[in-house]
Short mmCIF file of C-alpha atoms in Angstrom, two decimals:
data_model
loop_
_atom_site.label_atom_id
_atom_site.label_comp_id
_atom_site.label_asym_id
_atom_site.label_seq_id
_atom_site.Cartn_x
_atom_site.Cartn_y
_atom_site.Cartn_z
CA MET B 1 -9.96 -9.64 -18.26
CA ILE B 2 -11.14 -6.10 -17.55
CA ARG B 3 -13.83 -7.57 -15.31
CA ALA B 4 -11.32 -9.76 -13.48
CA ALA B 5 -8.98 -6.80 -12.93
CA LEU B 6 -11.87 -4.64 -11.69
CA LYS B 7 -12.93 -7.37 -9.29
CA THR B 8 -9.38 -7.86 -8.01
CA THR B 9 -8.85 -4.14 -7.42
CA LEU B 10 -12.29 -3.40 -5.97
CA PRO B 11 -10.93 -3.59 -2.39
CA ILE B 12 -8.45 -0.88 -3.39
CA PHE B 13 -11.36 1.20 -4.66
CA PHE B 14 -12.97 1.08 -1.22
CA GLY B 15 -9.67 2.07 0.36
CA TYR B 16 -8.56 4.78 -2.07
CA LEU B 17 -11.86 6.56 -2.57
CA PRO B 18 -12.33 7.77 1.03
CA LEU B 19 -8.61 8.38 1.50
CA GLY B 20 -8.46 10.39 -1.74
CA ILE B 21 -11.53 12.37 -0.71
CA ALA B 22 -9.92 13.10 2.65
CA PHE B 23 -6.84 14.38 0.84
CA GLY B 24 -8.93 16.49 -1.56
CA LEU B 25 -10.86 18.03 1.35
CA LEU B 26 -7.62 19.01 3.07
CA PHE B 27 -6.09 20.27 -0.15
CA GLN B 28 -8.95 22.58 -1.09
CA GLU B 29 -8.45 24.45 2.19
CA LEU B 30 -5.16 25.71 0.76
CA GLY B 31 -7.16 27.74 -1.77
CA TYR B 32 -5.72 26.26 -4.98
CA PRO B 33 -8.08 25.30 -7.83
CA TRP B 34 -9.50 21.77 -7.39
CA TYR B 35 -7.83 20.34 -10.50
CA PHE B 36 -4.43 20.59 -8.85
CA ALA B 37 -5.54 17.80 -6.51
CA THR B 38 -6.26 15.75 -9.65
CA LEU B 39 -2.82 16.61 -11.02
CA MET B 40 -1.18 15.48 -7.79
CA GLY B 41 -3.06 12.18 -7.91
CA ILE B 42 -1.84 11.67 -11.49
CA CYS B 43 1.80 12.71 -11.06
CA ILE B 44 2.73 11.92 -7.43
CA TYR B 45 0.33 9.05 -6.65
CA ALA B 46 1.39 8.41 -3.05
CA GLY B 47 -1.13 8.71 -0.24
CA ALA B 48 1.00 9.60 2.74
CA ALA B 49 3.24 11.91 0.69
CA GLN B 50 0.28 13.88 -0.65
CA PHE B 51 -1.07 14.39 2.85
CA MET B 52 2.36 15.58 3.89
CA ALA B 53 2.40 17.88 0.85
CA VAL B 54 -0.60 19.80 2.20
CA GLY B 55 1.38 20.68 5.32
CA LEU B 56 4.53 21.50 3.36
CA LEU B 57 2.64 23.68 0.87
CA ALA B 58 0.90 25.55 3.66
CA ALA B 59 4.25 26.18 5.34
CA GLY B 60 5.92 27.13 2.06
CA ALA B 61 8.65 24.55 2.66
CA GLY B 62 11.88 24.64 0.65
CA PHE B 63 12.39 22.39 -2.38
CA VAL B 64 15.31 20.41 -0.96
CA GLU B 65 13.41 19.73 2.25
CA ILE B 66 10.39 18.57 0.24
CA ALA B 67 12.52 16.26 -1.92
CA ILE B 68 14.21 14.65 1.10
CA ALA B 69 11.03 14.32 3.14
CA THR B 70 9.17 12.71 0.23
CA PHE B 71 12.01 10.30 -0.51
CA PHE B 72 12.26 9.09 3.08
CA LEU B 73 8.53 8.85 3.58
CA ASN B 74 8.27 6.59 0.54
CA SER B 75 11.57 4.74 0.82
CA ARG B 76 9.89 1.49 1.90
CA HIS B 77 8.86 1.13 -1.74
CA ILE B 78 12.43 0.09 -2.52
CA PHE B 79 11.72 -3.26 -0.85
CA TYR B 80 8.55 -3.74 -2.88
CA GLY B 81 10.52 -3.66 -6.11
CA LEU B 82 12.94 -6.27 -4.72
CA ALA B 83 10.07 -8.67 -4.12
CA LEU B 84 8.65 -8.18 -7.61
CA LEU B 85 11.88 -8.36 -9.66
CA ASN B 86 10.94 -11.71 -11.14
CA SER B 87 7.26 -10.93 -11.51
CA PHE B 88 7.81 -8.10 -13.99
CA GLY B 89 9.19 -9.05 -17.39
CA ASP B 90 10.69 -6.83 -20.07
CA TRP B 91 7.46 -5.10 -20.85
CA GLY B 92 8.86 -1.74 -21.99
CA LEU B 93 6.87 1.35 -21.16
CA ARG B 94 4.18 -0.72 -19.50
CA LYS B 95 6.74 -1.96 -16.99
CA LEU B 96 7.81 1.60 -16.29
CA TYR B 97 4.21 2.48 -15.48
CA LEU B 98 3.87 -0.60 -13.22
CA ILE B 99 6.94 0.58 -11.30
CA PHE B 100 5.54 4.11 -11.07
CA GLY B 101 2.26 2.75 -9.69
CA LEU B 102 3.74 0.41 -7.08
CA THR B 103 1.88 1.61 -3.98
CA ASP B 104 1.43 -0.36 -0.72
CA GLU B 105 -1.92 -1.70 -1.86
CA VAL B 106 -0.95 -2.60 -5.42
CA TYR B 107 2.25 -4.28 -4.22
CA SER B 108 0.29 -6.25 -1.62
CA LEU B 109 -2.13 -7.55 -4.23
CA MET B 110 0.54 -8.37 -6.81
CA SER B 111 2.74 -10.22 -4.34
CA THR B 112 -0.15 -12.31 -3.01
CA ILE B 113 -2.72 -13.10 -5.69
CA GLU B 114 -2.25 -15.28 -8.76
CA VAL B 115 -3.01 -13.90 -12.21
CA PRO B 116 -6.31 -15.50 -13.36
CA GLU B 117 -6.08 -18.55 -15.60
CA GLY B 118 -5.68 -17.58 -19.24
CA ALA B 119 -5.08 -13.91 -18.54
CA ASP B 120 -2.14 -12.09 -20.09
CA LYS B 121 0.10 -11.22 -17.13
CA PRO B 122 1.53 -7.85 -18.27
CA GLN B 123 -1.91 -6.73 -19.40
CA PHE B 124 -3.53 -7.87 -16.16
CA TYR B 125 -0.91 -6.10 -14.02
CA PHE B 126 -1.26 -3.00 -16.18
CA LEU B 127 -5.04 -2.95 -15.72
CA MET B 128 -4.68 -3.50 -11.96
CA THR B 129 -2.29 -0.56 -11.72
CA ILE B 130 -4.25 1.85 -13.91
CA PHE B 131 -7.58 1.00 -12.24
CA SER B 132 -6.07 1.52 -8.80
CA GLN B 133 -4.61 4.87 -9.78
CA SER B 134 -7.94 5.89 -11.32
CA TYR B 135 -9.70 5.25 -7.99
CA TRP B 136 -7.10 7.41 -6.25
CA ILE B 137 -7.41 10.24 -8.81
CA LEU B 138 -11.21 10.05 -8.56
CA GLY B 139 -11.05 10.34 -4.77
CA CYS B 140 -8.59 13.28 -4.83
CA THR B 141 -10.73 15.08 -7.42
CA LEU B 142 -14.04 14.47 -5.66
CA GLY B 143 -12.69 15.67 -2.33
CA ALA B 144 -11.21 18.87 -3.73
CA TRP B 145 -14.03 19.61 -6.16
CA ALA B 146 -17.15 18.70 -4.24
CA GLY B 147 -15.56 19.63 -0.93
CA THR B 148 -18.02 19.68 1.87
CA LYS B 149 -21.00 19.24 -0.46
CA LEU B 150 -20.56 15.45 -0.50
CA VAL B 151 -23.80 13.72 0.37
CA PHE B 152 -22.43 10.24 0.90
CA ASN B 153 -20.92 9.69 4.33
CA THR B 154 -17.64 7.83 3.82
CA GLN B 155 -16.71 7.83 7.50
CA GLY B 156 -15.22 4.47 8.43
CA MET B 157 -14.69 3.40 4.83
CA GLU B 158 -10.94 3.69 5.38
CA PHE B 159 -11.19 0.38 7.24
CA ALA B 160 -11.10 -1.22 3.76
CA ALA B 161 -7.31 -0.82 3.72
CA THR B 162 -6.97 -2.62 7.07
CA ALA B 163 -9.33 -5.36 5.86
CA LEU B 164 -7.39 -5.72 2.59
CA PHE B 165 -4.05 -6.14 4.35
CA THR B 166 -5.61 -8.57 6.86
CA VAL B 167 -7.04 -10.75 4.10
CA LEU B 168 -3.73 -10.68 2.22
CA LEU B 169 -1.94 -11.60 5.45
CA ILE B 170 -4.15 -14.71 5.77
CA GLU B 171 -3.41 -15.52 2.12
CA GLN B 172 0.32 -15.12 2.76
CA TRP B 173 0.03 -17.50 5.69
CA ILE B 174 -1.72 -20.08 3.51
CA LYS B 175 1.02 -19.63 0.91
CA VAL B 176 4.08 -19.69 3.18
CA ARG B 177 2.92 -21.91 6.07
CA LYS B 178 6.07 -21.25 8.11
CA PRO B 179 5.88 -19.04 11.18
CA LEU B 180 9.32 -17.43 11.16
CA PRO B 181 8.77 -14.43 8.82
CA PHE B 182 5.53 -13.52 10.61
CA ILE B 183 7.13 -13.71 14.05
CA ILE B 184 10.14 -11.68 12.94
CA ALA B 185 7.84 -9.05 11.43
CA LEU B 186 5.83 -8.82 14.66
CA ILE B 187 8.96 -8.35 16.75
CA ALA B 188 10.36 -5.79 14.30
CA SER B 189 7.01 -3.93 14.35
CA ALA B 190 7.05 -3.78 18.14
CA ILE B 191 10.61 -2.44 18.20
CA ALA B 192 9.81 0.06 15.46
CA LEU B 193 6.70 1.27 17.31
CA LEU B 194 8.70 1.78 20.49
CA LEU B 195 11.69 3.51 18.89
CA PHE B 196 10.58 5.11 15.64
CA ALA B 197 6.81 5.42 15.68
CA GLN B 198 7.04 8.20 13.09
CA HIS B 199 8.85 6.05 10.53
CA MET B 200 7.49 2.74 11.69
CA LEU B 201 6.95 1.20 8.26
CA LEU B 202 10.42 1.81 6.86
CA PHE B 203 12.16 0.81 10.08
CA ALA B 204 10.11 -2.35 10.66
CA ILE B 205 10.50 -3.56 7.05
CA SER B 206 14.27 -2.95 7.01
CA LEU B 207 14.76 -4.53 10.42
CA SER B 208 12.73 -7.66 9.68
CA LEU B 209 14.57 -8.16 6.39
CA ILE B 210 17.95 -7.77 8.11
CA ILE B 211 16.99 -10.25 10.86
CA MET B 212 15.66 -12.74 8.32
CA MET B 213 18.85 -12.57 6.25
CA LEU B 214 21.11 -12.77 9.31
CA LEU B 215 19.27 -15.88 10.47
CA ARG B 216 19.66 -17.44 7.06
CA VAL B 217 23.41 -16.80 7.09
CA THR B 218 24.08 -17.87 10.67
CA ASN B 219 21.55 -20.63 11.31
CA GLN B 220 21.77 -23.96 9.49
CA LYS B 221 18.19 -24.88 10.34
CA VAL B 222 16.82 -21.65 8.88
CA ARG B 223 18.98 -22.13 5.78
CA ASP B 224 17.56 -25.62 5.23
CA GLU B 225 13.95 -24.80 5.88
CA TYR B 226 13.65 -21.37 4.26
CA MET F 1 -1.45 30.84 -3.37
CA ASN F 2 1.47 30.58 -5.74
CA ILE F 3 0.84 28.40 -8.78
CA GLU F 4 4.47 28.34 -9.89
CA TYR F 5 5.58 27.11 -6.46
CA LEU F 6 2.88 24.43 -6.51
CA PHE F 7 3.99 23.19 -9.93
CA ILE F 8 7.60 22.85 -8.81
CA VAL F 9 6.56 21.06 -5.59
CA ILE F 10 4.43 18.59 -7.59
CA ALA F 11 7.34 17.95 -9.99
CA ILE F 12 9.80 17.39 -7.13
CA MET F 13 7.46 15.10 -5.20
CA SER F 14 6.66 13.07 -8.32
CA ALA F 15 10.36 12.58 -9.03
CA ALA F 16 11.19 11.76 -5.39
CA THR F 17 8.38 9.20 -5.18
CA PHE F 18 9.36 7.53 -8.45
CA ALA F 19 12.96 7.47 -7.19
CA THR F 20 11.84 5.20 -4.33
CA ARG F 21 10.06 2.75 -6.65
CA LEU F 22 12.58 2.47 -9.49
CA PRO F 23 16.01 1.54 -7.97
CA PRO F 24 15.60 -2.25 -7.51
CA PHE F 25 14.59 -2.68 -11.12
CA VAL F 26 17.60 -0.70 -12.34
CA LEU F 27 20.19 -2.06 -9.88
CA PHE F 28 19.21 -5.73 -10.07
CA SER F 29 17.84 -6.06 -13.59
CA GLY F 30 18.60 -9.53 -14.95
CA ARG F 31 19.83 -10.79 -11.59
CA GLY F 32 16.45 -11.89 -10.25
CA GLN F 33 17.56 -15.54 -10.19
CA HIS F 34 20.22 -14.93 -7.54
CA PRO F 35 19.38 -17.14 -4.50
CA LEU F 36 19.54 -14.27 -2.02
CA LEU F 37 17.22 -12.11 -4.12
CA GLN F 38 14.82 -15.03 -4.47
CA PHE F 39 14.90 -15.48 -0.71
CA ILE F 40 14.09 -11.78 -0.27
CA ALA F 41 11.35 -11.96 -2.90
CA LYS F 42 9.74 -14.90 -1.13
CA TYR F 43 9.80 -13.65 2.44
CA THR F 44 9.32 -9.90 2.05
CA PRO F 45 5.58 -10.15 1.27
CA PRO F 46 4.59 -12.07 4.46
CA MET F 47 6.69 -9.71 6.57
CA VAL F 48 5.41 -6.57 4.86
CA MET F 49 1.80 -7.74 5.17
CA THR F 50 2.24 -8.39 8.90
CA ILE F 51 3.80 -4.95 9.35
CA LEU F 52 1.12 -3.20 7.30
CA VAL F 53 -1.62 -4.75 9.45
CA VAL F 54 0.16 -3.63 12.63
CA TYR F 55 0.64 -0.18 11.07
CA MET F 56 -3.05 0.17 10.22
CA LEU F 57 -4.12 -0.97 13.70
CA LYS F 58 -1.69 1.23 15.60
CA SER F 59 -3.61 4.43 14.87
CA VAL F 60 -6.79 3.05 16.42
CA ASP F 61 -7.66 4.57 19.79
CA TYR F 62 -8.15 1.46 21.91
CA LEU F 63 -9.56 3.31 24.89
CA SER F 64 -12.55 4.56 22.90
CA ALA F 65 -15.47 2.78 21.25
CA GLU F 66 -13.47 2.88 18.01
CA GLY F 67 -11.10 0.23 19.35
CA PHE F 68 -14.05 -2.04 20.08
CA TYR F 69 -15.55 -1.40 16.61
CA ALA F 70 -12.21 -2.12 14.94
CA ALA F 71 -11.91 -5.41 16.85
CA ILE F 72 -15.40 -6.50 15.78
CA ALA F 73 -14.81 -5.48 12.14
CA LEU F 74 -11.52 -7.36 12.18
CA ILE F 75 -13.19 -10.51 13.52
CA VAL F 76 -15.88 -10.23 10.82
CA THR F 77 -13.18 -9.82 8.13
CA ILE F 78 -11.13 -12.80 9.33
CA GLY F 79 -14.20 -14.96 10.01
CA THR F 80 -15.69 -14.28 6.58
CA HIS F 81 -12.39 -15.00 4.93
CA LEU F 82 -11.84 -18.30 6.73
CA TRP F 83 -15.42 -19.24 5.90
CA ARG F 84 -15.61 -18.40 2.17
CA ARG F 85 -12.03 -17.41 1.24
CA ASN F 86 -13.37 -14.73 -1.05
CA ALA F 87 -11.16 -11.65 -0.60
CA LEU F 88 -13.68 -9.12 -1.87
CA LEU F 89 -16.50 -10.51 0.24
CA SER F 90 -14.35 -10.49 3.40
CA ILE F 91 -13.20 -6.91 2.82
CA VAL F 92 -16.68 -5.61 2.06
CA ALA F 93 -18.14 -7.43 5.09
CA GLY F 94 -15.49 -6.01 7.43
CA THR F 95 -15.68 -2.49 6.02
CA VAL F 96 -19.48 -2.31 6.06
CA THR F 97 -19.46 -3.60 9.65
CA PHE F 98 -16.98 -0.91 10.67
CA MET F 99 -18.88 1.86 8.85
CA ALA F 100 -22.18 0.73 10.38
CA LEU F 101 -20.69 0.80 13.88
CA VAL F 102 -18.82 4.10 13.50
CA GLN F 103 -21.72 5.91 11.87
CA GLY F 104 -24.25 4.35 14.24
CA TRP F 105 -26.58 2.82 11.67
CA PHE F 106 -28.33 0.88 14.40
#
């Protein structure tokens, strides 16, 4: 099962390693010891928020501002939990860790792939989450510790995240086979890009969910088909 | 450099991030069978995946060579996936293509 979980999360490895290194490189310019980048990868574990943290730390931002900015930057995660309510059972502390580790990438995998035949679901999810976080911590640490001494050129490796989401989008299409959610999401993305480019993700996800639910309430055809 | 400040910032950001991931599980625990929640659970993933792809592609500079490279890498990713339907293979193929083009391996 460890092998299966490693194989499933390998795309996340290719995405997190260069992104983590990029964060570590930025972070070490602040002058803090490298292991604080590791600590941030362990405790915060959110890509965009950690990048934002570098700017906030450099500016010496206030605690309230930091709390609010972090919450809003990550608030799209609320929708991820909604989609996984039935996927997570009462698994105690393990479940708490799964919730803690629910990043864009991990959510995307969990909501799309099937747990391999014969595998224990909570254990498989747990391994997926802990492996993914390990890749992130490794990247953060490498970037901050090795800094500019890195020999391997990771430029362009960040495309792995785009490729992962593209593949999972195809898989979602094969699974759902109805155009409406995809069309709504495209329209919502376009509106979000035009109006709120800075908070595009949160705005587009909220908007598409609202449209989808409104259609279900008001349109008989949508109610029957979806 | 102020270690105490850094510690507090890390604690606050950890709590704020967790606070965005936890609420659904607390608010709707045991109510996952509700038809509306099942509807949301079913149709959020395809919408989120579409939006994430748009989000990743929006930062590409389409007036430079990078836009061209991204388009090629995307075609390789999709083509490989439609051909073999092996997620890892498609992702590696697309990523290696993009890295090769960006770094000028040829």
